[in-house]
PDB file of C-alpha atoms in Angstrom:
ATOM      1  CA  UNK A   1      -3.515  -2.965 -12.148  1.00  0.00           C
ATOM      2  CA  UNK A   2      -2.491   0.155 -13.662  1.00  0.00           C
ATOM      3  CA  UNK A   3      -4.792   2.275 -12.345  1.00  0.00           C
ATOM      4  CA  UNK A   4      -4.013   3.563  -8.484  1.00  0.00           C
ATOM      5  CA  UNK A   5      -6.469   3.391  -5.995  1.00  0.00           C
ATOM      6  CA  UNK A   6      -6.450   5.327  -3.032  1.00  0.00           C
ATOM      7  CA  UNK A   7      -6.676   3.710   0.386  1.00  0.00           C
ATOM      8  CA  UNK A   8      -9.756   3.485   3.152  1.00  0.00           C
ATOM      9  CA  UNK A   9     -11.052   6.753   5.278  1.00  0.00           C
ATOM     10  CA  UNK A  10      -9.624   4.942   8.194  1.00  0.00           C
ATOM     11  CA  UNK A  11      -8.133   7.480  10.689  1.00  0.00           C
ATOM     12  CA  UNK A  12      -4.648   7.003  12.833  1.00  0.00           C
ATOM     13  CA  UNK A  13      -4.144   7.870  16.157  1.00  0.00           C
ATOM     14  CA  UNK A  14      -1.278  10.077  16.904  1.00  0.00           C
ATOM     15  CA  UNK A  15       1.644   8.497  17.494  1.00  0.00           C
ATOM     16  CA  UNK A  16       0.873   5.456  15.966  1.00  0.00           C
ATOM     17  CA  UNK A  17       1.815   4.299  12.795  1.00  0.00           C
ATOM     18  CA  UNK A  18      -0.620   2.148   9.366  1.00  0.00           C
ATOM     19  CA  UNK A  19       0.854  -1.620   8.671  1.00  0.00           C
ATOM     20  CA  UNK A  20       0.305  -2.357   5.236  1.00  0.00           C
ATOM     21  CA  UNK A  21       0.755  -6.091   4.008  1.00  0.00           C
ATOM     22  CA  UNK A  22       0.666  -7.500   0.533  1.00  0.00           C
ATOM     23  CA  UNK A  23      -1.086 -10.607   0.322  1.00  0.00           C
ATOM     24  CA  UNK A  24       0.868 -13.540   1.995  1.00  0.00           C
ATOM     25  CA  UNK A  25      -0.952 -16.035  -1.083  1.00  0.00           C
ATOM     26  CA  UNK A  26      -0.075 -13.236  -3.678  1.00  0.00           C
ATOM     27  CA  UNK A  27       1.936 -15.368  -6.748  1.00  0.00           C
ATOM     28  CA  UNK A  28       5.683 -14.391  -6.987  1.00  0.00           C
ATOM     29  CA  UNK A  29       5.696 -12.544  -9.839  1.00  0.00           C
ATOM     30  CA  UNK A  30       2.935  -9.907  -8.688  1.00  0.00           C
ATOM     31  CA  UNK A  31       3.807  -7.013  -6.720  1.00  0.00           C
ATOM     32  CA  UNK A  32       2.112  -4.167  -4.969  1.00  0.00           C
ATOM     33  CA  UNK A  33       2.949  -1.144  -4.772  1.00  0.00           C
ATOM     34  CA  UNK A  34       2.487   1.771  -1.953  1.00  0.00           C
ATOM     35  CA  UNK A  35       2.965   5.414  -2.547  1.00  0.00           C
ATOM     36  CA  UNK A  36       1.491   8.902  -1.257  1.00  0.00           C
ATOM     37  CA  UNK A  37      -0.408  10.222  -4.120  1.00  0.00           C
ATOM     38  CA  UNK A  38      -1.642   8.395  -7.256  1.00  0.00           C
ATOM     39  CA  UNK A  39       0.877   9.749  -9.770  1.00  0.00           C
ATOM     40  CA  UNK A  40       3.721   8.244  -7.504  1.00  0.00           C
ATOM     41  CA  UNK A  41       1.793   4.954  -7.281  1.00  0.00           C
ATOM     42  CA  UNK A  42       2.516   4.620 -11.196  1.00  0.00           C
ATOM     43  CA  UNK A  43       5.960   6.073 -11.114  1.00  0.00           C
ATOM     44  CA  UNK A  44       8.420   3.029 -10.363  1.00  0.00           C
ATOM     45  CA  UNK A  45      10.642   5.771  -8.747  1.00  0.00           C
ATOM     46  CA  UNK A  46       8.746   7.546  -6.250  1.00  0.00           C
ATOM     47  CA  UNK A  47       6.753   3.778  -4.930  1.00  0.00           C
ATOM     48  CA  UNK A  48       7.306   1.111  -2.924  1.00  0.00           C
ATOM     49  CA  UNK A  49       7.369  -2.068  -4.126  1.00  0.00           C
ATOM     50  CA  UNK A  50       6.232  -5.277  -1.933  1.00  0.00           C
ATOM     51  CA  UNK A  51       6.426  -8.783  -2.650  1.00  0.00           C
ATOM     52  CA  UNK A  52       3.912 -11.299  -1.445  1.00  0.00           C
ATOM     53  CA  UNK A  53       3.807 -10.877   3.009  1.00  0.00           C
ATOM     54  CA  UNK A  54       6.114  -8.266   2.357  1.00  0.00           C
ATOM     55  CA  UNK A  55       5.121  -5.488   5.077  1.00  0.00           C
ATOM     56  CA  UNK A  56       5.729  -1.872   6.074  1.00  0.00           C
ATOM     57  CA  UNK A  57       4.602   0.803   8.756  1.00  0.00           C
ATOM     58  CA  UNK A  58       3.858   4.395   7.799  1.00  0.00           C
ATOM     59  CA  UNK A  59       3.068   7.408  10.283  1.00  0.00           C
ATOM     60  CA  UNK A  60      -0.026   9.013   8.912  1.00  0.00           C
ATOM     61  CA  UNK A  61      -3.040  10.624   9.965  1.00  0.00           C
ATOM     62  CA  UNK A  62      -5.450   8.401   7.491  1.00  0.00           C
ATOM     63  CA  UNK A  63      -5.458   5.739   5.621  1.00  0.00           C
ATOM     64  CA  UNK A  64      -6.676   7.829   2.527  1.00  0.00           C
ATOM     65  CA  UNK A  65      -3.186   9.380   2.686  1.00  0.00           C
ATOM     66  CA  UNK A  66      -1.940   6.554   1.070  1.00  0.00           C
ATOM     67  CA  UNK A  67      -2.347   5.172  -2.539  1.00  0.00           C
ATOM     68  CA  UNK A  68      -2.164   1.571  -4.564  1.00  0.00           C
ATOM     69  CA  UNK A  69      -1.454  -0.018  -7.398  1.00  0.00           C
ATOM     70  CA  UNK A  70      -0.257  -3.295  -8.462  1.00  0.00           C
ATOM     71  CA  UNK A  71       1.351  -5.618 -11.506  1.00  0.00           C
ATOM     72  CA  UNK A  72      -1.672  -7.221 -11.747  1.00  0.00           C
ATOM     73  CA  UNK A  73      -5.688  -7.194 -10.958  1.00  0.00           C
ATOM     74  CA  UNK A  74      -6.640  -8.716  -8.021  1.00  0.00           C
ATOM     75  CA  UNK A  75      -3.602  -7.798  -5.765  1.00  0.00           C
ATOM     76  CA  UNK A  76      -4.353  -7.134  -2.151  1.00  0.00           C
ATOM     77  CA  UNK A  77      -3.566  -5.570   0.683  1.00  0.00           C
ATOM     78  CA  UNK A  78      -4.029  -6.088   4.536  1.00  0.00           C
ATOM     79  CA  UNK A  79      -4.572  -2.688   6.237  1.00  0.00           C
ATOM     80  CA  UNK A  80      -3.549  -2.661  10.397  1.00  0.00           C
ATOM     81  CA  UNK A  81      -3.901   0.447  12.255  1.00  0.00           C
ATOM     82  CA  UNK A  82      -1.959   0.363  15.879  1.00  0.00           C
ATOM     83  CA  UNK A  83      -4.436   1.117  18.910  1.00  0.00           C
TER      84      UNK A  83
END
């Protein structure tokens, strides 16, 4: 929490897209938060914010592309790439 971590080396096809979940069991008041570099991760108007099983699809070309951070330590996220 607080400090942004930057996602997997974990290539995507083109024309597919990255699912990213936040942990289904996450409590209610914790949220993560997905952004494309790690200053917007800590900027609460350039991020997304998810709630627990909250999910969303970018189109990038890696995983690495993408950056975390959270309310809290031990938030999560479930990485999917489309094949």
């Amino acid at each position: 929490a607080g400090t942004p971590v930057q996602g997997p080396a974990l290539p995507v096809a083109d024309n597919f897209a990255l699912a990213i979940q936040a942990d289904p069991s996450m409590q209610p008041n914790r949220r993560l938060y997905v952004a494309n570099s790690s200053a917007n991760a800590l900027d609460a108007t350039k991020r997304i914010s998810l709630s627990a099983g909250q999910s969303l699809t970018l189109h990038v070309s890696n995983a690495d592309l993408v950056w975390f951070n959270a309310t809290h330590n031990g938030v999560t996220a479930q990485l999917l790439v489309e094949a």
